[in-house]
Amino acid sequence: MTEAVSRPTLEAVAARAGVSRATVSRVVNGGDGVREPLARRVRQAVAELGYVPNQAARSLVTKRHDAVAVVIAEPEARVFADPFFALQLRGISKELTAHDNQLVLLLIEGRDDHARVARYLSGGHVDGALVFSLHLDDPLPGLIQDAGVPTVFGGRPGWGDDGRAAKDPGVVYVDCDNRGGARAAVRHLVGLGRRRIAHLTGALDQTSAVDRLDGYRDVMAEVPGGNDPRLVVESDFTPAGGERAMRELLDRCPDVDAVFAANDLTALGALRVLRASGRRVPEDVAVIGFDDMLPVTEEADPPLTTVRQDIEQMGRLMARLLLRGLSHGRDRMDGRVRADGRDGTDVRDRPDGPGRSGTAVDGPGAGGVVLPTTLIRRASA
Amino acid sequence: MTEAVSRPTLEAVAARAGVSRATVSRVVNGGDGVREPLARRVRQAVAELGYVPNQAARSLVTKRHDAVAVVIAEPEARVFADPFFALQLRGISKELTAHDNQLVLLLIEGRDDHARVARYLSGGHVDGALVFSLHLDDPLPGLIQDAGVPTVFGGRPGWGDDGRAAKDPGVVYVDCDNRGGARAAVRHLVGLGRRRIAHLTGALDQTSAVDRLDGYRDVMAEVPGGNDPRLVVESDFTPAGGERAMRELLDRCPDVDAVFAANDLTALGALRVLRASGRRVPEDVAVIGFDDMLPVTEEADPPLTTVRQDIEQMGRLMARLLLRGLSHGRDRMDGRVRADGRDGTDVRDRPDGPGRSGTAVDGPGAGGVVLPTTLIRRASA
DNA sequence: CTGAAAGCGCTAACAT
DNA sequence: ATGTTAGCGCTTTCAG
């Protein structure tokens, strides 16, 4: 292992190129206003010495860090049960990398960690934050707002009275069209001729679960007998919860002919209970999930029809919005992030095929960007 | 959102407390050699002003960053198919947090990214790196060694001729006892009275797959007819690969009565093919997996007997070893990481129950720390 | 278009 | 035990 030998400084490069430090600095940072022959000499010296700018020194004067924090709270470690997390990170990482920003990962393990994270964020160590707000009652978003760090949330924030946060144009978030996706799923079941369509909800302290339930209700309101409350069973996004809910459902409504589960894991549990009860899927009961968690949906028996959301794209978009706000901030806006100016490239670049649902923007004035979902037909419905 | 108002500096705190900057600095950094009354005044001022040290300024002079990079290469995105990644990160994060270090996440998407990561690591932005080396031919480890950054690898590194790297005491890594775990699994099958025990390998360009195969062979060498090469089918750690391999196996050896799959996903594929072929598990064919990937093993049909490795613990240990090397380095060792001084607290704190396998240290002189595995009995074997 | 000089906020000798 | 001082490596006016 080589000794951590002191790296060359601007000074060294300047000496070697026979110019001043200022000139080297200019070249290194884009090189405006340096005549080509000189610039070339500088670049040469940089290459020869293997010069890499000292980020600490740079930050000290620019007050920028080219780093953003990604904050992930993982209460019951549910986040870790699925590949969600990884995909989001991947999208975020790609976008940050493309803009030469570093990703500082902040995992929250428990209540105590909130203070730590808040302190870090207020400490001015990063230029902004991407925050995944999982629960309606999570104190974290509030703390972060107080910290005064430009922030983009992942998933519609649910804090505040009646989801007030999501309507505050100062709060920027990215989400998938949970409600629209749910509608598409239920409509599909209706189109299949099903009438006793049930819903196994997700954990209702998360906005995604609430929105999917709302979407279900939107469509069922138009189905004769569709507002039978026994058709909705509360669950929690887990396979075990799905089993429990499905048993309960079978008890309440033995005549059920379709199930829209709040996510694929829940659908998996339902599938098992249905099989055990002697029902055939989809002949007797059609089943649809949500997320399109690949290993799960494709390997399910039968393969699961589901509503796909592009997790990685959500990550990318979050990062993009944050970075955009940051660059504004540098010029004159004090870093306030805004969700407008949605050029949408890369986001809505897929053809508008059948089964497509949702709009790309959830109403004017809101700080939320909502990505469309797609119904993926497999064997279960 | 509050304006990014300039935070208070040491100077401000000093003024308020009526002392010099140096004194404040001393108090903030542990407070040796400052008399209590004074120290109290300083702490008071710090609290009142909400002072947080400027990390950039501090790094500039100390040349330390209290940050480590976590480098994850994810070739075919396989990493993201399972919760592995998340668990490792969680373990790492916990340990780093406990020592006030930041986690900078570097995801490698393709060949081009290697250079970028190498440059970042050489750039002296972090104090050390935790690197997951997935493939035998990965150029990354070499680049990282050149970068001269204290590093701990996740998983036995396979580069160099014949795994030379793992024997270099200068190369530190943490792995689970793949070979021992495999032995335990196969021994269990033997104990069940099985004789035609097959192995579906993992991707053999990863040391974990190679080691598990070796473990299988260790035991089979003592089983009559156990060295039948047809009993080993190469696969790739995926469910689809598992299906393919299992079909091939059934073709070659219809009399197979047990299968040790290189991981749980592979076992899942095997299970499906076995069912389709009309075989009962475990009556006709016993099946064992590896990893104990919970959602998969518990939800499998039948629930999967498997070899558990404590992923999170591996992450913790990697971070701990790195941090330990770093603190040595600060005193006098130029940051060289060493795998000795294994106090092992938290690592070997579980009772030595039955089915336990492996040693905590893989031979003297090597830079590797190998964590034990546990056989988890469920219904499939 | 280029160079000289003034700090950014902090730590670590060195004084006292 | 506390204060004074000299930079860490860089960007950025400000002159020329």
Short mmCIF file of C-alpha atoms in Angstrom, two decimals, chain A residues 55 59 63-72 88-107 117 120-122 124-132 144 149-154 314-327 330 335 337, chain B residues 67-68 102-106 120:
data_model
loop_
_atom_site.label_atom_id
_atom_site.label_comp_id
_atom_site.label_asym_id
_atom_site.label_seq_id
_atom_site.Cartn_x
_atom_site.Cartn_y
_atom_site.Cartn_z
CA GLN A 55 -12.45 19.32 -2.26
CA SER A 59 -15.67 23.93 -0.28
CA LYS A 63 -19.45 27.01 0.44
CA ARG A 64 -20.61 24.29 -1.87
CA HIS A 65 -19.95 20.63 -1.50
CA ASP A 66 -21.18 18.92 -4.62
CA ALA A 67 -22.67 16.35 -2.35
CA VAL A 68 -26.23 15.53 -1.45
CA ALA A 69 -27.57 13.43 1.37
CA VAL A 70 -29.99 10.60 0.81
CA VAL A 71 -32.01 10.00 3.93
CA ILE A 72 -33.78 6.72 4.34
CA GLN A 88 -34.12 4.19 -6.03
CA LEU A 89 -30.53 4.51 -5.00
CA ARG A 90 -29.39 3.38 -8.37
CA GLY A 91 -31.44 6.03 -10.13
CA ILE A 92 -30.25 8.69 -7.74
CA SER A 93 -26.66 7.61 -8.06
CA LYS A 94 -26.75 7.75 -11.84
CA GLU A 95 -28.10 11.25 -11.87
CA LEU A 96 -25.76 12.55 -9.22
CA THR A 97 -22.77 10.98 -10.88
CA ALA A 98 -23.68 12.58 -14.16
CA HIS A 99 -23.48 15.92 -12.40
CA ASP A 100 -20.34 15.19 -10.41
CA ASN A 101 -22.11 15.12 -7.12
CA GLN A 102 -21.42 12.75 -4.29
CA LEU A 103 -24.03 10.66 -2.52
CA VAL A 104 -23.91 10.65 1.26
CA LEU A 105 -26.13 7.94 2.63
CA LEU A 106 -27.92 8.53 5.91
CA LEU A 107 -29.80 5.53 7.23
CA VAL A 117 -29.54 13.38 10.90
CA TYR A 120 -25.93 16.71 10.06
CA LEU A 121 -28.26 18.32 7.57
CA SER A 122 -28.21 21.64 9.40
CA GLY A 124 -24.08 22.48 6.07
CA HIS A 125 -22.16 19.41 5.00
CA VAL A 126 -24.23 18.80 1.91
CA ASP A 127 -25.93 21.01 -0.63
CA GLY A 128 -29.27 19.29 -0.43
CA ALA A 129 -31.17 16.22 0.63
CA LEU A 130 -33.34 13.54 -0.88
CA VAL A 131 -35.66 12.19 1.75
CA PHE A 132 -37.89 9.20 1.76
CA ILE A 144 -35.58 18.62 7.83
CA VAL A 149 -31.69 22.37 3.45
CA PRO A 150 -33.07 22.21 -0.07
CA THR A 151 -34.97 18.95 -0.12
CA VAL A 152 -36.91 16.70 -2.45
CA PHE A 153 -39.12 14.03 -0.96
CA GLY A 154 -39.66 10.55 -2.30
CA MET A 314 -38.29 8.14 -9.60
CA GLY A 315 -34.85 8.23 -8.07
CA ARG A 316 -33.37 9.91 -11.10
CA LEU A 317 -36.06 12.50 -11.14
CA MET A 318 -35.69 13.31 -7.47
CA ALA A 319 -32.02 13.93 -7.96
CA ARG A 320 -32.61 15.96 -11.05
CA LEU A 321 -35.12 18.23 -9.38
CA LEU A 322 -32.82 18.79 -6.45
CA LEU A 323 -29.82 19.55 -8.61
CA ARG A 324 -31.86 21.95 -10.69
CA GLY A 325 -32.98 23.80 -7.59
CA LEU A 326 -29.43 23.90 -6.39
CA SER A 327 -28.08 25.47 -9.54
CA ARG A 330 -26.29 29.27 -6.74
CA GLY A 335 -31.41 27.14 -3.07
CA VAL A 337 -36.15 23.82 -4.93
CA ALA B 67 -15.91 9.67 5.78
CA VAL B 68 -15.50 6.35 4.07
CA GLN B 102 -20.03 9.50 6.98
CA LEU B 103 -20.90 6.98 4.31
CA VAL B 104 -20.27 8.00 0.72
CA LEU B 105 -21.89 5.58 -1.65
CA LEU B 106 -20.22 4.85 -4.96
CA TYR B 120 -12.36 9.72 -6.54
#
